[in-house]
PDB file of C-alpha atoms in Angstrom:
ATOM      1  CA  MET A   1      73.294 155.000 153.244  1.00  0.00           C
ATOM      2  CA  LEU A   2      71.181 157.810 151.390  1.00  0.00           C
ATOM      3  CA  GLY A   3      72.544 161.291 152.416  1.00  0.00           C
ATOM      4  CA  VAL A   4      71.637 164.654 152.921  1.00  0.00           C
ATOM      5  CA  TYR A   5      74.277 165.734 150.515  1.00  0.00           C
ATOM      6  CA  ASP A   6      73.150 163.083 148.129  1.00  0.00           C
ATOM      7  CA  ILE A   7      69.379 164.563 147.911  1.00  0.00           C
ATOM      8  CA  LEU A   8      71.129 168.344 147.630  1.00  0.00           C
ATOM      9  CA  LYS A   9      73.207 166.783 144.694  1.00  0.00           C
ATOM     10  CA  TRP A  10      70.055 165.596 143.010  1.00  0.00           C
ATOM     11  CA  SER A  11      68.090 168.548 143.531  1.00  0.00           C
ATOM     12  CA  VAL A  12      70.701 171.148 142.026  1.00  0.00           C
ATOM     13  CA  SER A  13      72.829 169.034 139.576  1.00  0.00           C
ATOM     14  CA  ARG A  14      71.859 168.792 136.158  1.00  0.00           C
ATOM     15  CA  ASP A  15      74.515 165.890 135.289  1.00  0.00           C
ATOM     16  CA  PRO A  16      72.428 162.895 134.021  1.00  0.00           C
ATOM     17  CA  ARG A  17      74.209 160.756 135.864  1.00  0.00           C
ATOM     18  CA  ASN A  18      72.909 161.938 139.218  1.00  0.00           C
ATOM     19  CA  VAL A  19      69.422 161.740 137.661  1.00  0.00           C
ATOM     20  CA  ALA A  20      69.923 158.275 136.864  1.00  0.00           C
ATOM     21  CA  ALA A  21      71.402 157.405 140.656  1.00  0.00           C
ATOM     22  CA  MET A  22      68.602 159.479 141.987  1.00  0.00           C
ATOM     23  CA  TYR A  23      65.985 157.043 140.409  1.00  0.00           C
ATOM     24  CA  ASP A  24      68.176 153.646 141.115  1.00  0.00           C
ATOM     25  CA  VAL A  25      67.864 154.826 144.906  1.00  0.00           C
ATOM     26  CA  LEU A  26      64.550 156.107 144.846  1.00  0.00           C
ATOM     27  CA  SER A  27      62.691 153.887 142.550  1.00  0.00           C
ATOM     28  CA  PRO A  28      61.927 151.407 145.051  1.00  0.00           C
ATOM     29  CA  LEU A  29      60.516 153.927 147.444  1.00  0.00           C
ATOM     30  CA  MET A  30      58.058 155.178 144.835  1.00  0.00           C
ATOM     31  CA  CYS A  31      56.884 151.800 143.934  1.00  0.00           C
ATOM     32  CA  GLY A  32      56.431 151.065 147.279  1.00  0.00           C
ATOM     33  CA  ILE A  33      54.145 153.781 148.082  1.00  0.00           C
ATOM     34  CA  ALA A  34      52.309 153.623 144.867  1.00  0.00           C
ATOM     35  CA  GLY A  35      51.684 149.877 145.393  1.00  0.00           C
ATOM     36  CA  SER A  36      53.115 149.738 141.490  1.00  0.00           C
ATOM     37  CA  ARG A  37      56.051 149.907 139.082  1.00  0.00           C
ATOM     38  CA  MET A  38      55.124 152.542 137.129  1.00  0.00           C
ATOM     39  CA  LEU A  39      56.839 155.746 138.152  1.00  0.00           C
ATOM     40  CA  ASN A  40      54.536 158.605 137.293  1.00  0.00           C
ATOM     41  CA  PHE A  41      52.679 160.889 138.965  1.00  0.00           C
ATOM     42  CA  GLY A  42      49.292 159.625 137.918  1.00  0.00           C
ATOM     43  CA  TYR A  43      46.228 161.146 136.328  1.00  0.00           C
ATOM     44  CA  TRP A  44      43.605 161.726 138.993  1.00  0.00           C
ATOM     45  CA  ASP A  45      40.036 161.856 137.350  1.00  0.00           C
ATOM     46  CA  ASP A  46      38.182 160.473 140.460  1.00  0.00           C
ATOM     47  CA  ALA A  47      38.717 161.499 144.144  1.00  0.00           C
ATOM     48  CA  HIS A  48      38.974 158.327 145.630  1.00  0.00           C
ATOM     49  CA  ASP A  49      41.936 156.922 143.074  1.00  0.00           C
ATOM     50  CA  THR A  50      44.891 155.143 144.735  1.00  0.00           C
ATOM     51  CA  PRO A  51      48.174 155.856 143.228  1.00  0.00           C
ATOM     52  CA  ALA A  52      48.330 152.581 141.138  1.00  0.00           C
ATOM     53  CA  LEU A  53      44.909 153.552 139.427  1.00  0.00           C
ATOM     54  CA  ALA A  54      45.993 156.935 139.162  1.00  0.00           C
ATOM     55  CA  GLN A  55      49.055 155.655 137.143  1.00  0.00           C
ATOM     56  CA  GLU A  56      47.150 153.581 135.078  1.00  0.00           C
ATOM     57  CA  ASN A  57      44.800 156.160 134.070  1.00  0.00           C
ATOM     58  CA  MET A  58      47.867 158.277 132.757  1.00  0.00           C
ATOM     59  CA  CYS A  59      49.000 155.204 130.730  1.00  0.00           C
ATOM     60  CA  ARG A  60      45.736 155.074 129.468  1.00  0.00           C
ATOM     61  CA  VAL A  61      45.346 159.090 128.740  1.00  0.00           C
ATOM     62  CA  VAL A  62      48.793 158.848 127.131  1.00  0.00           C
ATOM     63  CA  SER A  63      47.797 155.585 124.778  1.00  0.00           C
ATOM     64  CA  ASP A  64      44.725 157.675 123.356  1.00  0.00           C
ATOM     65  CA  MET A  65      46.662 160.361 122.559  1.00  0.00           C
ATOM     66  CA  ALA A  66      49.216 158.473 120.796  1.00  0.00           C
ATOM     67  CA  GLU A  67      46.596 156.644 118.974  1.00  0.00           C
ATOM     68  CA  LEU A  68      48.077 152.883 119.778  1.00  0.00           C
ATOM     69  CA  GLU A  69      45.839 150.790 117.534  1.00  0.00           C
ATOM     70  CA  GLY A  70      46.802 148.174 115.242  1.00  0.00           C
ATOM     71  CA  PRO A  71      50.068 146.957 114.290  1.00  0.00           C
ATOM     72  CA  LEU A  72      52.447 149.830 115.205  1.00  0.00           C
ATOM     73  CA  ALA A  73      56.196 149.946 116.054  1.00  0.00           C
ATOM     74  CA  VAL A  74      56.301 151.801 119.542  1.00  0.00           C
ATOM     75  CA  VAL A  75      59.267 153.238 121.434  1.00  0.00           C
ATOM     76  CA  ASP A  76      59.016 154.059 125.245  1.00  0.00           C
ATOM     77  CA  VAL A  77      61.517 156.339 125.978  1.00  0.00           C
ATOM     78  CA  GLY A  78      62.518 156.554 129.541  1.00  0.00           C
ATOM     79  CA  CYS A  79      60.596 153.386 129.919  1.00  0.00           C
ATOM     80  CA  GLY A  80      61.380 152.685 133.639  1.00  0.00           C
ATOM     81  CA  PHE A  81      60.354 149.279 134.955  1.00  0.00           C
ATOM     82  CA  CYS A  82      58.648 148.572 131.633  1.00  0.00           C
ATOM     83  CA  ALA A  83      55.174 148.443 133.257  1.00  0.00           C
ATOM     84  CA  PRO A  84      53.545 151.565 130.952  1.00  0.00           C
ATOM     85  CA  ALA A  85      54.796 149.514 128.291  1.00  0.00           C
ATOM     86  CA  ALA A  86      53.367 146.185 129.388  1.00  0.00           C
ATOM     87  CA  TYR A  87      50.228 147.891 130.155  1.00  0.00           C
ATOM     88  CA  TRP A  88      49.865 149.480 126.327  1.00  0.00           C
ATOM     89  CA  LYS A  89      50.945 145.838 125.058  1.00  0.00           C
ATOM     90  CA  ARG A  90      48.352 143.631 126.682  1.00  0.00           C
ATOM     91  CA  ALA A  91      45.852 146.340 125.525  1.00  0.00           C
ATOM     92  CA  ASN A  92      47.090 145.848 122.110  1.00  0.00           C
ATOM     93  CA  PRO A  93      49.094 142.413 121.647  1.00  0.00           C
ATOM     94  CA  GLU A  94      49.830 143.713 117.768  1.00  0.00           C
ATOM     95  CA  LEU A  95      52.127 146.497 118.978  1.00  0.00           C
ATOM     96  CA  ALA A  96      55.984 145.985 118.882  1.00  0.00           C
ATOM     97  CA  VAL A  97      57.279 147.926 121.748  1.00  0.00           C
ATOM     98  CA  TYR A  98      60.932 148.873 122.215  1.00  0.00           C
ATOM     99  CA  CYS A  99      61.710 149.881 125.735  1.00  0.00           C
ATOM    100  CA  VAL A 100      64.217 152.581 125.921  1.00  0.00           C
ATOM    101  CA  ASN A 101      66.141 153.390 129.325  1.00  0.00           C
ATOM    102  CA  THR A 102      69.205 154.759 130.205  1.00  0.00           C
ATOM    103  CA  SER A 103      69.557 153.328 133.686  1.00  0.00           C
ATOM    104  CA  TYR A 104      70.421 149.537 133.241  1.00  0.00           C
ATOM    105  CA  ALA A 105      69.848 148.981 136.902  1.00  0.00           C
ATOM    106  CA  GLN A 106      66.131 149.456 136.269  1.00  0.00           C
ATOM    107  CA  LEU A 107      66.008 147.248 133.225  1.00  0.00           C
ATOM    108  CA  ARG A 108      67.836 144.860 135.168  1.00  0.00           C
ATOM    109  CA  GLY A 109      65.606 145.467 138.482  1.00  0.00           C
ATOM    110  CA  ALA A 110      62.581 144.645 136.159  1.00  0.00           C
ATOM    111  CA  SER A 111      64.094 141.335 135.260  1.00  0.00           C
ATOM    112  CA  ALA A 112      64.978 140.374 138.876  1.00  0.00           C
ATOM    113  CA  CYS A 113      61.291 140.985 140.085  1.00  0.00           C
ATOM    114  CA  GLY A 114      59.885 138.964 137.483  1.00  0.00           C
ATOM    115  CA  ALA A 115      58.432 141.833 135.250  1.00  0.00           C
ATOM    116  CA  VAL A 116      60.822 141.234 132.532  1.00  0.00           C
ATOM    117  CA  SER A 117      62.767 138.473 131.420  1.00  0.00           C
ATOM    118  CA  ASP A 118      65.071 137.361 128.256  1.00  0.00           C
ATOM    119  CA  GLY A 119      63.105 136.129 125.677  1.00  0.00           C
ATOM    120  CA  GLY A 120      62.992 135.481 122.042  1.00  0.00           C
ATOM    121  CA  ASP A 121      64.146 138.590 119.789  1.00  0.00           C
ATOM    122  CA  GLY A 122      63.941 140.905 122.981  1.00  0.00           C
ATOM    123  CA  ALA A 123      62.097 140.385 126.470  1.00  0.00           C
ATOM    124  CA  VAL A 124      59.241 138.831 127.938  1.00  0.00           C
ATOM    125  CA  CYS A 125      57.313 141.151 130.367  1.00  0.00           C
ATOM    126  CA  ARG A 126      54.630 139.899 133.027  1.00  0.00           C
ATOM    127  CA  GLY A 127      52.357 143.042 133.637  1.00  0.00           C
ATOM    128  CA  ASP A 128      51.870 143.964 136.909  1.00  0.00           C
ATOM    129  CA  HIS A 129      48.614 145.355 138.648  1.00  0.00           C
ATOM    130  CA  GLY A 130      48.070 146.696 141.924  1.00  0.00           C
ATOM    131  CA  ASP A 131      50.947 145.333 144.224  1.00  0.00           C
ATOM    132  CA  GLY A 132      53.414 145.830 141.289  1.00  0.00           C
ATOM    133  CA  ALA A 133      54.613 142.380 141.882  1.00  0.00           C
ATOM    134  CA  SER A 134      52.195 139.533 140.918  1.00  0.00           C
ATOM    135  CA  PRO A 135      51.800 139.046 137.567  1.00  0.00           C
ATOM    136  CA  VAL A 136      47.842 138.868 136.350  1.00  0.00           C
ATOM    137  CA  GLU A 137      48.226 138.402 132.688  1.00  0.00           C
ATOM    138  CA  ALA A 138      50.076 136.234 130.028  1.00  0.00           C
ATOM    139  CA  PRO A 139      53.408 137.238 129.166  1.00  0.00           C
ATOM    140  CA  VAL A 140      53.747 140.064 126.640  1.00  0.00           C
ATOM    141  CA  ALA A 141      56.729 140.319 124.503  1.00  0.00           C
ATOM    142  CA  LEU A 142      59.064 143.478 124.974  1.00  0.00           C
ATOM    143  CA  ASN A 143      62.195 144.643 123.285  1.00  0.00           C
ATOM    144  CA  ALA A 144      64.697 146.193 126.175  1.00  0.00           C
ATOM    145  CA  ILE A 145      67.377 148.704 124.947  1.00  0.00           C
ATOM    146  CA  ASN A 146      69.671 150.459 126.751  1.00  0.00           C
ATOM    147  CA  SER A 147      70.384 153.729 125.517  1.00  0.00           C
ATOM    148  CA  SER A 148      70.501 157.250 125.934  1.00  0.00           C
ATOM    149  CA  ALA A 149      67.379 159.215 124.629  1.00  0.00           C
ATOM    150  CA  THR A 150      69.367 161.374 122.263  1.00  0.00           C
ATOM    151  CA  ALA A 151      71.138 158.785 120.217  1.00  0.00           C
ATOM    152  CA  LEU A 152      68.591 155.937 119.825  1.00  0.00           C
ATOM    153  CA  PRO A 153      70.099 152.863 118.187  1.00  0.00           C
ATOM    154  CA  LEU A 154      66.860 152.385 115.806  1.00  0.00           C
ATOM    155  CA  ALA A 155      66.765 153.110 112.201  1.00  0.00           C
ATOM    156  CA  SER A 156      65.596 156.150 110.696  1.00  0.00           C
ATOM    157  CA  GLY A 157      61.825 156.378 109.530  1.00  0.00           C
ATOM    158  CA  SER A 158      61.491 152.776 111.258  1.00  0.00           C
ATOM    159  CA  VAL A 159      58.971 153.918 114.289  1.00  0.00           C
ATOM    160  CA  ASP A 160      55.058 154.519 114.234  1.00  0.00           C
ATOM    161  CA  ARG A 161      54.890 156.324 117.568  1.00  0.00           C
ATOM    162  CA  ILE A 162      57.535 157.619 120.353  1.00  0.00           C
ATOM    163  CA  ILE A 163      56.261 158.016 124.216  1.00  0.00           C
ATOM    164  CA  ALA A 164      58.111 159.894 126.473  1.00  0.00           C
ATOM    165  CA  LEU A 165      55.579 159.449 129.573  1.00  0.00           C
ATOM    166  CA  GLU A 166      57.077 161.848 132.352  1.00  0.00           C
ATOM    167  CA  SER A 167      60.553 161.244 131.241  1.00  0.00           C
ATOM    168  CA  ALA A 168      61.348 164.001 128.752  1.00  0.00           C
ATOM    169  CA  GLN A 169      61.915 166.481 131.563  1.00  0.00           C
ATOM    170  CA  HIS A 170      65.118 164.466 132.355  1.00  0.00           C
ATOM    171  CA  PHE A 171      66.602 164.488 128.440  1.00  0.00           C
ATOM    172  CA  ARG A 172      69.233 166.770 127.930  1.00  0.00           C
ATOM    173  CA  PRO A 173      69.416 168.796 125.336  1.00  0.00           C
ATOM    174  CA  LEU A 174      65.743 168.461 124.750  1.00  0.00           C
ATOM    175  CA  GLY A 175      66.372 169.629 121.016  1.00  0.00           C
ATOM    176  CA  SER A 176      68.835 166.543 120.524  1.00  0.00           C
ATOM    177  CA  PHE A 177      65.776 163.919 121.861  1.00  0.00           C
ATOM    178  CA  ALA A 178      63.055 165.903 119.663  1.00  0.00           C
ATOM    179  CA  SER A 179      65.477 165.585 116.619  1.00  0.00           C
ATOM    180  CA  GLU A 180      66.025 161.924 117.108  1.00  0.00           C
ATOM    181  CA  CYS A 181      62.485 161.482 117.438  1.00  0.00           C
ATOM    182  CA  ARG A 182      61.716 163.353 114.028  1.00  0.00           C
ATOM    183  CA  ARG A 183      64.605 161.169 112.500  1.00  0.00           C
ATOM    184  CA  LEU A 184      62.931 157.941 113.595  1.00  0.00           C
ATOM    185  CA  LEU A 185      59.145 158.466 113.111  1.00  0.00           C
ATOM    186  CA  SER A 186      57.631 157.596 110.050  1.00  0.00           C
ATOM    187  CA  GLU A 187      55.873 160.635 108.093  1.00  0.00           C
ATOM    188  CA  ASP A 188      52.578 159.590 109.586  1.00  0.00           C
ATOM    189  CA  GLY A 189      54.104 158.799 112.788  1.00  0.00           C
ATOM    190  CA  ILE A 190      53.212 160.443 116.352  1.00  0.00           C
ATOM    191  CA  LEU A 191      55.466 161.658 119.330  1.00  0.00           C
ATOM    192  CA  ALA A 192      53.450 161.835 122.505  1.00  0.00           C
ATOM    193  CA  VAL A 193      55.001 163.401 125.452  1.00  0.00           C
ATOM    194  CA  ALA A 194      53.612 163.735 129.177  1.00  0.00           C
ATOM    195  CA  ILE A 195      55.914 166.358 130.608  1.00  0.00           C
ATOM    196  CA  PRO A 196      55.858 168.166 133.936  1.00  0.00           C
ATOM    197  CA  VAL A 197      56.713 171.989 132.971  1.00  0.00           C
ATOM    198  CA  VAL A 198      57.485 175.502 134.491  1.00  0.00           C
ATOM    199  CA  ALA A 199      54.454 177.464 133.606  1.00  0.00           C
ATOM    200  CA  ARG A 200      55.939 180.910 134.598  1.00  0.00           C
ATOM    201  CA  SER A 201      59.575 182.266 134.122  1.00  0.00           C
ATOM    202  CA  ARG A 202      60.116 183.767 137.466  1.00  0.00           C
ATOM    203  CA  MET A 203      60.096 181.070 140.079  1.00  0.00           C
ATOM    204  CA  THR A 204      62.732 179.860 142.445  1.00  0.00           C
ATOM    205  CA  LEU A 205      63.911 176.044 143.211  1.00  0.00           C
ATOM    206  CA  ALA A 206      62.429 176.259 146.571  1.00  0.00           C
ATOM    207  CA  ARG A 207      58.726 176.477 145.215  1.00  0.00           C
ATOM    208  CA  LEU A 208      59.286 173.533 142.581  1.00  0.00           C
ATOM    209  CA  GLY A 209      58.435 171.242 146.046  1.00  0.00           C
ATOM    210  CA  ILE A 210      58.784 167.375 145.591  1.00  0.00           C
ATOM    211  CA  LEU A 211      59.791 168.337 141.935  1.00  0.00           C
ATOM    212  CA  ASN A 212      63.126 169.035 143.328  1.00  0.00           C
ATOM    213  CA  PHE A 213      63.472 165.355 143.545  1.00  0.00           C
ATOM    214  CA  THR A 214      61.899 163.757 140.784  1.00  0.00           C
ATOM    215  CA  TRP A 215      62.587 166.704 138.342  1.00  0.00           C
ATOM    216  CA  ALA A 216      66.108 167.083 139.078  1.00  0.00           C
ATOM    217  CA  SER A 217      67.709 167.583 135.567  1.00  0.00           C
ATOM    218  CA  GLU A 218      66.130 170.601 133.895  1.00  0.00           C
ATOM    219  CA  HIS A 219      63.071 172.690 134.433  1.00  0.00           C
ATOM    220  CA  TYR A 220      61.687 173.446 131.019  1.00  0.00           C
ATOM    221  CA  LEU A 221      59.363 176.234 130.575  1.00  0.00           C
ATOM    222  CA  LEU A 222      56.272 175.299 128.569  1.00  0.00           C
ATOM    223  CA  SER A 223      56.974 178.151 125.962  1.00  0.00           C
ATOM    224  CA  TYR A 224      60.574 176.479 125.409  1.00  0.00           C
ATOM    225  CA  VAL A 225      59.215 172.987 124.941  1.00  0.00           C
ATOM    226  CA  ARG A 226      56.642 173.973 122.417  1.00  0.00           C
ATOM    227  CA  LYS A 227      59.526 175.988 120.450  1.00  0.00           C
ATOM    228  CA  THR A 228      61.929 173.075 120.595  1.00  0.00           C
ATOM    229  CA  LEU A 229      59.648 170.792 119.152  1.00  0.00           C
ATOM    230  CA  HIS A 230      58.611 173.314 116.494  1.00  0.00           C
ATOM    231  CA  ASP A 231      62.189 173.887 115.547  1.00  0.00           C
ATOM    232  CA  CYS A 232      62.920 170.095 115.262  1.00  0.00           C
ATOM    233  CA  GLY A 233      60.089 169.581 112.749  1.00  0.00           C
ATOM    234  CA  PHE A 234      57.308 168.979 114.381  1.00  0.00           C
ATOM    235  CA  GLU A 235      53.711 170.595 114.654  1.00  0.00           C
ATOM    236  CA  ILE A 236      51.391 169.954 118.107  1.00  0.00           C
ATOM    237  CA  SER A 237      48.123 168.726 117.171  1.00  0.00           C
ATOM    238  CA  ASP A 238      46.768 168.427 120.290  1.00  0.00           C
ATOM    239  CA  GLU A 239      48.005 170.019 123.690  1.00  0.00           C
ATOM    240  CA  ARG A 240      46.232 169.508 127.201  1.00  0.00           C
ATOM    241  CA  LEU A 241      47.440 170.914 130.486  1.00  0.00           C
ATOM    242  CA  VAL A 242      46.263 168.640 133.240  1.00  0.00           C
ATOM    243  CA  GLY A 243      48.164 169.788 136.219  1.00  0.00           C
ATOM    244  CA  ASP A 244      45.050 170.359 138.136  1.00  0.00           C
ATOM    245  CA  SER A 245      44.468 166.568 137.875  1.00  0.00           C
ATOM    246  CA  VAL A 246      48.057 165.571 138.762  1.00  0.00           C
ATOM    247  CA  TYR A 247      49.669 167.863 141.231  1.00  0.00           C
ATOM    248  CA  GLY A 248      46.899 168.409 143.830  1.00  0.00           C
ATOM    249  CA  PRO A 249      44.896 165.166 144.267  1.00  0.00           C
ATOM    250  CA  LEU A 250      48.214 163.537 144.484  1.00  0.00           C
ATOM    251  CA  ALA A 251      49.288 166.251 147.384  1.00  0.00           C
ATOM    252  CA  ASP A 252      45.946 165.412 148.736  1.00  0.00           C
ATOM    253  CA  TYR A 253      46.309 161.798 148.979  1.00  0.00           C
ATOM    254  CA  TYR A 254      49.860 162.215 150.485  1.00  0.00           C
ATOM    255  CA  ARG A 255      48.395 164.497 153.223  1.00  0.00           C
ATOM    256  CA  LEU A 256      45.597 162.148 154.023  1.00  0.00           C
ATOM    257  CA  ASN A 257      47.521 158.727 153.803  1.00  0.00           C
ATOM    258  CA  ARG A 258      50.933 160.184 155.592  1.00  0.00           C
ATOM    259  CA  HIS A 259      50.604 157.724 158.533  1.00  0.00           C
ATOM    260  CA  GLY A 260      51.055 154.740 156.519  1.00  0.00           C
ATOM    261  CA  ILE A 261      53.615 156.021 154.107  1.00  0.00           C
ATOM    262  CA  ARG A 262      55.468 157.146 156.941  1.00  0.00           C
ATOM    263  CA  LYS A 263      55.409 153.666 157.933  1.00  0.00           C
ATOM    264  CA  ALA A 264      56.143 152.456 154.467  1.00  0.00           C
ATOM    265  CA  VAL A 265      59.021 154.340 154.041  1.00  0.00           C
ATOM    266  CA  ARG A 266      60.799 153.447 157.543  1.00  0.00           C
ATOM    267  CA  GLY A 267      60.143 149.654 156.662  1.00  0.00           C
ATOM    268  CA  MET A 268      62.135 149.846 153.576  1.00  0.00           C
ATOM    269  CA  GLY A 269      65.110 151.117 155.218  1.00  0.00           C
ATOM    270  CA  TYR A 270      65.293 154.763 154.325  1.00  0.00           C
ATOM    271  CA  PRO A 271      66.746 157.024 156.697  1.00  0.00           C
ATOM    272  CA  PRO A 272      64.241 158.784 159.058  1.00  0.00           C
ATOM    273  CA  TYR A 273      64.644 162.387 158.018  1.00  0.00           C
ATOM    274  CA  LEU A 274      63.873 161.563 154.382  1.00  0.00           C
ATOM    275  CA  GLU A 275      59.666 161.312 155.084  1.00  0.00           C
ATOM    276  CA  PRO A 276      59.489 164.812 156.462  1.00  0.00           C
ATOM    277  CA  MET A 277      61.412 166.014 153.669  1.00  0.00           C
ATOM    278  CA  MET A 278      58.780 164.373 151.196  1.00  0.00           C
ATOM    279  CA  ALA A 279      55.890 165.330 153.065  1.00  0.00           C
ATOM    280  CA  ILE A 280      57.328 169.139 153.009  1.00  0.00           C
ATOM    281  CA  SER A 281      58.072 168.975 149.341  1.00  0.00           C
ATOM    282  CA  MET A 282      54.484 167.663 148.700  1.00  0.00           C
ATOM    283  CA  ARG A 283      52.505 170.427 150.604  1.00  0.00           C
ATOM    284  CA  LYS A 284      55.097 172.927 148.255  1.00  0.00           C
ATOM    285  CA  MET A 285      54.050 171.040 145.092  1.00  0.00           C
ATOM    286  CA  GLY A 286      50.449 171.420 145.612  1.00  0.00           C
ATOM    287  CA  ARG A 287      50.601 175.202 146.219  1.00  0.00           C
ATOM    288  CA  ALA A 288      52.869 175.530 143.328  1.00  0.00           C
ATOM    289  CA  SER A 289      50.391 174.011 140.989  1.00  0.00           C
ATOM    290  CA  SER A 290      47.819 176.171 142.713  1.00  0.00           C
ATOM    291  CA  ALA A 291      49.773 179.486 141.931  1.00  0.00           C
ATOM    292  CA  GLY A 292      49.890 178.361 138.393  1.00  0.00           C
ATOM    293  CA  ILE A 293      54.004 178.112 138.661  1.00  0.00           C
ATOM    294  CA  ILE A 294      53.696 174.513 136.945  1.00  0.00           C
ATOM    295  CA  GLN A 295      51.769 172.945 134.808  1.00  0.00           C
ATOM    296  CA  TYR A 296      51.734 169.064 133.442  1.00  0.00           C
ATOM    297  CA  ALA A 297      51.424 169.182 129.511  1.00  0.00           C
ATOM    298  CA  LEU A 298      50.280 166.203 127.247  1.00  0.00           C
ATOM    299  CA  LEU A 299      51.505 166.829 123.739  1.00  0.00           C
ATOM    300  CA  LYS A 300      50.582 164.908 120.493  1.00  0.00           C
ATOM    301  CA  CYS A 301      53.236 165.873 117.960  1.00  0.00           C
ATOM    302  CA  ARG A 302      53.275 165.138 114.155  1.00  0.00           C
ATOM    303  CA  PRO A 303      56.307 165.676 111.958  1.00  0.00           C
ATOM    304  CA  ARG A 304      55.612 168.374 109.620  1.00  0.00           C
ATOM    305  CA  PRO A 305      56.137 167.446 105.890  1.00  0.00           C
ATOM    306  CA  PRO A 306      59.691 168.197 104.553  1.00  0.00           C
TER     307      PRO A 306
END
């Protein structure tokens, strides 16, 4: 049974184990509301987007930034249920995709629902679309790795692209992750990061809204992220701040569809107090974005020459 203590613990603790526990409990709720097995906030470029379409849009935007073209070795760090990786693989079958997740439960859950099953040299992933359950494409080969983001079991210089799609805010310390990426990437490789960030140094946890649930480990300043990447040997060749296309539209969607969301939350067996907390947090998230307290950064990083 999900208790108030659990939510408070996730909101204030920086222990990675608590973050993993949060996602293990709440990811079915996130998937059920969105109708997708993707776990990002989405990139809302149309007022009529659904969460699933917005999430797919985010995957497309990140794919374009990472230049996922041709036969490349791609590592998706913090891959969730492998749905974004499947999206990229379907778009470019030549990719060799390695899905890294510290949560074995999520990797196992992807297998149990038919999204990922054992096969060949890694795993076979059946792409999700819409309802997050029905495979609509031929299986695609993915390689699943149960590992920390700060100690990746891959050879130095062996990777062409690394993607952290709405996961790097949980990596601690961030510098260890960035250093691992610099070690793994080839000299012409690309690190693409999509990350919620704090835009101002003065703020309180009470103003972060839903990010207290889904951004439970660290509240990185944008300036700190930039400096950490630079100090670990990267130059940022493209930076886009897209918070206006992320937080506000998501909060609006929740407000307009709250009745159905409330029924869905209750139907999934979560305690009755959870949905009102989510609704309040969504409103706070929209206000924090409008006030310029939070941002959402898309960063394209290239290794600096030694």
